[in-house]
Amino acid sequence: MNFNYLILLIFLNTEIYALKPIHLTIVVCGDRLEEALNALKSSLIFTPSPIIFHVFTEDHLREQFKEKINSEWPIEYRSKFEIEYYQIQFTRGNDERWRKLFKPCCTQRLFIPDILTNIDSVIYIDTDILFLSNIRSLWRFFRKFNSTQLAALTSEHEDPSMGWYNRFARHPYYGSMGLNSGVMLMNLTRMRQMNMISKIMTIFDEFHLNITWGDQCLLNIYFSYYPEQIYEFSCDWNYRPDHCVYENNCQMAKLDGIKIIHGCRSAFHNDKYQEFKSIYQVIHNWKFDSNLKYSLLTEIKNYLKNYSLTNCGKSQELFTKHLSKEISSLNYSLKNLFHIALIFNNNWNFIEQSYILLKSLMLFSSNKTYQIHLHVIITDNNAQNYFSKQIESMYYSITYYNMTIQHPLQLSTILNVDRVVYLNPNIIFINSFDKLWSLFDQFKSKQAIGIFGQCQISGTSNVLLIHSTQMKNFKIDFNGVNYLSTENIYFLPCKYILDVDHCQSKEEILFLPETINHSLFGSLYKIISRFDLTKSNHWNDLIENEFNQIENTQCRNKLIELFLTNKKS
């Protein structure tokens, strides 16, 4: 067997890195549907995909969930997450006994380790939770667990004079003031290993007449017996009315702002806690507008001004302090994303081609897919849904534009980004995308557009580097493109295009257009289409067969060399 061929087999069996999904779990019964949807909606604001929602709910609410999400949430947000629904099920003991404890379904959380048996860890939230932060920052607390810890919670109170457990509890509880269970990190694997559910069943048999707050009390009793199993995180990740009802007593919120607000005791729907209610309403009314500074931050600040004399209102800067940081960070990240534009208009054929193009980017780029933002011009909603489904396993972030345009240079007037690379779907990448993006840095002061105008693909628009800001500065619009001065154009070096008829450096080749070599393009297209990105073992008989079908030995070896030279490290 050819040595290069053998090495290629090893490469194809190497796992491609992708950002691991966050598993977010919520239990919804009774009249909590809208509240739960708002909680999930808030989780998407700052958190890049992938996120997987695990929703435990009643049968009739499941259909309402689907209808609300599909009709009210834009597809670019729906493409950021997956959602799995589960029936309410108490896996051990008397269902009615658990169902009626405290509030309907609240004890479902205790049985999650029995149900999500193929998942290692989840974040559980009550329905009255709102994220003002990137959930991935909370998810990282799992890394801080030592070898014995299997869950993370916050303290029930910061001030002993206000503590409920230390003043009223008729059962053991964790620490000096107990734990609040509204936000809980759960290592399900360790919970199963420690047989936690069985131990809680025993606790329930002993203390069921003495508990007030349902599953929260059971968790407090459990962790009072096994304190080495709990990791305690700070109150800014579970900020409740008790933290400001007299004055702010959560010092971490004072330092860095509030990351999660918890509207316990119906604070989101109660005029007694207008500050919490206002933030809930702003997020509920938010129309997924990308300008978060005005659609969220300014709206919340304007509402909070009305309550500057209330005790919680006096700490109103705490509600927006971290939110402001997240928005600034997100805006900075968007500026530093790689932006790619695809123009489908109403052409379904481009969807399949773009799928292979984006797959090749994922295979060969050193950039993670969450660093690449796609701007897709498309008019057919069915085509849009189909495309989102096609690429959902790749975790690209996407913005859709329901319009048609005549020429890619019109993108500069549509997209609110500084720079963007337009890609025709009839190309395949065989190197890292950032090498193409870096060519923007080669632009001289008056250059606004990068084209391969002096290569074999002259006259086509397979690839365009569009510096939107420069185009606006020089007042270059679509109608004036034909009168462009050469001083506004950066001619991209031809060495970046694969041409097997010439001796080119394999390290510099970026992509192959179909127009250059149809046969080689077809071979690459078939090989990349055979990759299964959901599996760590990418090699399969179909891929091997595609290589074997290439009768031209030189061509086959060239392909193997390209895969070996430019493979993602």
PDB file of C-alpha atoms in Angstrom, residues 425-538:
ATOM      1  CA  PRO A 425     -20.642  27.186  -3.652  1.00  0.00           C
ATOM      2  CA  ASN A 426     -18.718  25.589  -6.534  1.00  0.00           C
ATOM      3  CA  ILE A 427     -15.399  25.580  -4.662  1.00  0.00           C
ATOM      4  CA  ILE A 428     -13.877  23.175  -2.155  1.00  0.00           C
ATOM      5  CA  PHE A 429     -11.380  24.218   0.484  1.00  0.00           C
ATOM      6  CA  ILE A 430      -8.254  22.171   1.098  1.00  0.00           C
ATOM      7  CA  ASN A 431      -6.597  24.516   3.549  1.00  0.00           C
ATOM      8  CA  SER A 432      -7.464  26.694   6.517  1.00  0.00           C
ATOM      9  CA  PHE A 433      -9.886  29.553   5.895  1.00  0.00           C
ATOM     10  CA  ASP A 434      -7.930  31.995   8.056  1.00  0.00           C
ATOM     11  CA  LYS A 435      -5.177  32.000   5.427  1.00  0.00           C
ATOM     12  CA  LEU A 436      -7.649  33.470   2.952  1.00  0.00           C
ATOM     13  CA  TRP A 437      -9.031  35.896   5.536  1.00  0.00           C
ATOM     14  CA  SER A 438      -5.497  37.111   6.367  1.00  0.00           C
ATOM     15  CA  LEU A 439      -5.218  38.510   2.831  1.00  0.00           C
ATOM     16  CA  PHE A 440      -7.342  41.446   4.014  1.00  0.00           C
ATOM     17  CA  ASP A 441      -4.195  42.544   5.840  1.00  0.00           C
ATOM     18  CA  GLN A 442      -2.436  42.846   2.492  1.00  0.00           C
ATOM     19  CA  PHE A 443      -4.877  45.492   1.265  1.00  0.00           C
ATOM     20  CA  LYS A 444      -3.333  48.896   0.670  1.00  0.00           C
ATOM     21  CA  SER A 445      -5.027  52.042   1.917  1.00  0.00           C
ATOM     22  CA  LYS A 446      -7.280  52.526  -1.136  1.00  0.00           C
ATOM     23  CA  GLN A 447      -8.060  48.856  -1.808  1.00  0.00           C
ATOM     24  CA  ALA A 448     -11.571  47.689  -0.954  1.00  0.00           C
ATOM     25  CA  ILE A 449     -12.117  44.495  -2.980  1.00  0.00           C
ATOM     26  CA  GLY A 450      -9.986  41.380  -3.389  1.00  0.00           C
ATOM     27  CA  ILE A 451     -10.447  39.261  -6.531  1.00  0.00           C
ATOM     28  CA  PHE A 452      -8.624  36.570  -8.475  1.00  0.00           C
ATOM     29  CA  GLY A 453      -8.821  38.790 -11.537  1.00  0.00           C
ATOM     30  CA  GLN A 454      -5.512  37.781 -13.126  1.00  0.00           C
ATOM     31  CA  CYS A 455      -5.890  34.003 -12.831  1.00  0.00           C
ATOM     32  CA  GLN A 456      -7.629  31.335 -14.886  1.00  0.00           C
ATOM     33  CA  ILE A 457     -10.907  32.169 -13.156  1.00  0.00           C
ATOM     34  CA  SER A 458     -10.722  35.792 -14.297  1.00  0.00           C
ATOM     35  CA  GLY A 459     -14.151  37.225 -14.958  1.00  0.00           C
ATOM     36  CA  THR A 460     -15.860  34.999 -12.408  1.00  0.00           C
ATOM     37  CA  SER A 461     -16.765  35.714  -8.798  1.00  0.00           C
ATOM     38  CA  ASN A 462     -15.921  32.429  -7.118  1.00  0.00           C
ATOM     39  CA  VAL A 463     -14.234  34.254  -4.257  1.00  0.00           C
ATOM     40  CA  LEU A 464     -14.456  37.921  -3.310  1.00  0.00           C
ATOM     41  CA  LEU A 465     -12.893  39.662  -0.340  1.00  0.00           C
ATOM     42  CA  ILE A 466     -15.146  42.609   0.427  1.00  0.00           C
ATOM     43  CA  HIS A 467     -13.968  45.352   2.779  1.00  0.00           C
ATOM     44  CA  SER A 468     -17.326  46.990   3.391  1.00  0.00           C
ATOM     45  CA  THR A 469     -15.958  49.891   5.394  1.00  0.00           C
ATOM     46  CA  GLN A 470     -13.514  50.796   2.642  1.00  0.00           C
ATOM     47  CA  MET A 471     -16.249  50.560   0.020  1.00  0.00           C
ATOM     48  CA  LYS A 472     -18.345  53.033   2.004  1.00  0.00           C
ATOM     49  CA  ASN A 473     -15.350  55.291   2.579  1.00  0.00           C
ATOM     50  CA  PHE A 474     -14.663  55.475  -1.165  1.00  0.00           C
ATOM     51  CA  LYS A 475     -18.382  55.592  -2.009  1.00  0.00           C
ATOM     52  CA  ILE A 476     -18.172  52.444  -4.102  1.00  0.00           C
ATOM     53  CA  ASP A 477     -21.650  51.063  -4.705  1.00  0.00           C
ATOM     54  CA  PHE A 478     -22.946  48.279  -6.894  1.00  0.00           C
ATOM     55  CA  ASN A 479     -23.936  50.605  -9.712  1.00  0.00           C
ATOM     56  CA  GLY A 480     -20.446  52.013  -9.832  1.00  0.00           C
ATOM     57  CA  VAL A 481     -18.575  48.722  -9.822  1.00  0.00           C
ATOM     58  CA  ASN A 482     -17.952  48.811 -13.583  1.00  0.00           C
ATOM     59  CA  TYR A 483     -16.076  52.058 -13.099  1.00  0.00           C
ATOM     60  CA  LEU A 484     -13.820  50.736 -10.370  1.00  0.00           C
ATOM     61  CA  SER A 485     -10.275  51.976 -10.469  1.00  0.00           C
ATOM     62  CA  THR A 486      -7.559  49.317 -10.243  1.00  0.00           C
ATOM     63  CA  GLU A 487      -6.249  51.167  -7.221  1.00  0.00           C
ATOM     64  CA  ASN A 488      -9.384  49.976  -5.371  1.00  0.00           C
ATOM     65  CA  ILE A 489      -8.718  46.314  -6.211  1.00  0.00           C
ATOM     66  CA  TYR A 490      -6.335  43.890  -4.575  1.00  0.00           C
ATOM     67  CA  PHE A 491      -5.509  41.074  -6.993  1.00  0.00           C
ATOM     68  CA  LEU A 492      -5.285  37.857  -5.017  1.00  0.00           C
ATOM     69  CA  PRO A 493      -2.266  35.662  -5.836  1.00  0.00           C
ATOM     70  CA  CYS A 494      -3.061  32.798  -8.196  1.00  0.00           C
ATOM     71  CA  LYS A 495      -0.868  30.423  -6.199  1.00  0.00           C
ATOM     72  CA  TYR A 496      -3.741  29.909  -3.755  1.00  0.00           C
ATOM     73  CA  ILE A 497      -5.822  28.108  -6.396  1.00  0.00           C
ATOM     74  CA  LEU A 498      -5.212  24.409  -6.948  1.00  0.00           C
ATOM     75  CA  ASP A 499      -3.928  23.749 -10.460  1.00  0.00           C
ATOM     76  CA  VAL A 500      -2.478  20.259 -10.883  1.00  0.00           C
ATOM     77  CA  ASP A 501      -0.862  21.248 -14.197  1.00  0.00           C
ATOM     78  CA  HIS A 502       1.653  23.429 -12.408  1.00  0.00           C
ATOM     79  CA  CYS A 503       4.108  22.809  -9.589  1.00  0.00           C
ATOM     80  CA  GLN A 504       2.606  24.714  -6.719  1.00  0.00           C
ATOM     81  CA  SER A 505       3.403  24.609  -3.027  1.00  0.00           C
ATOM     82  CA  LYS A 506       0.873  22.366  -1.359  1.00  0.00           C
ATOM     83  CA  GLU A 507       1.106  24.486   1.794  1.00  0.00           C
ATOM     84  CA  GLU A 508      -0.156  27.565  -0.072  1.00  0.00           C
ATOM     85  CA  ILE A 509      -3.035  26.049  -2.014  1.00  0.00           C
ATOM     86  CA  LEU A 510      -6.326  27.152  -0.437  1.00  0.00           C
ATOM     87  CA  PHE A 511      -9.128  25.841  -2.632  1.00  0.00           C
ATOM     88  CA  LEU A 512     -10.167  24.280  -5.898  1.00  0.00           C
ATOM     89  CA  PRO A 513     -12.895  25.832  -8.075  1.00  0.00           C
ATOM     90  CA  GLU A 514     -14.929  23.475 -10.229  1.00  0.00           C
ATOM     91  CA  THR A 515     -14.070  25.585 -13.282  1.00  0.00           C
ATOM     92  CA  ILE A 516     -10.336  24.812 -12.983  1.00  0.00           C
ATOM     93  CA  ASN A 517     -10.458  21.019 -13.018  1.00  0.00           C
ATOM     94  CA  HIS A 518     -13.881  19.420 -13.173  1.00  0.00           C
ATOM     95  CA  SER A 519     -12.590  15.862 -12.769  1.00  0.00           C
ATOM     96  CA  LEU A 520     -10.479  16.589  -9.711  1.00  0.00           C
ATOM     97  CA  PHE A 521     -13.263  18.718  -8.235  1.00  0.00           C
ATOM     98  CA  GLY A 522     -15.684  15.826  -8.697  1.00  0.00           C
ATOM     99  CA  SER A 523     -13.342  13.437  -6.901  1.00  0.00           C
ATOM    100  CA  LEU A 524     -12.864  15.829  -3.982  1.00  0.00           C
ATOM    101  CA  TYR A 525     -16.610  16.483  -3.843  1.00  0.00           C
ATOM    102  CA  LYS A 526     -17.398  12.774  -3.547  1.00  0.00           C
ATOM    103  CA  ILE A 527     -14.686  12.100  -0.970  1.00  0.00           C
ATOM    104  CA  ILE A 528     -15.722  14.950   1.318  1.00  0.00           C
ATOM    105  CA  SER A 529     -19.388  14.011   0.964  1.00  0.00           C
ATOM    106  CA  ARG A 530     -18.560  10.582   2.413  1.00  0.00           C
ATOM    107  CA  PHE A 531     -17.283  11.958   5.714  1.00  0.00           C
ATOM    108  CA  ASP A 532     -19.585  11.429   8.676  1.00  0.00           C
ATOM    109  CA  LEU A 533     -18.908  14.391  10.962  1.00  0.00           C
ATOM    110  CA  THR A 534     -20.948  12.871  13.789  1.00  0.00           C
ATOM    111  CA  LYS A 535     -18.416  10.072  14.235  1.00  0.00           C
ATOM    112  CA  SER A 536     -14.836  10.204  15.435  1.00  0.00           C
ATOM    113  CA  ASN A 537     -13.952   7.480  12.917  1.00  0.00           C
ATOM    114  CA  HIS A 538     -14.337   9.273   9.588  1.00  0.00           C
TER     115      HIS A 538
END
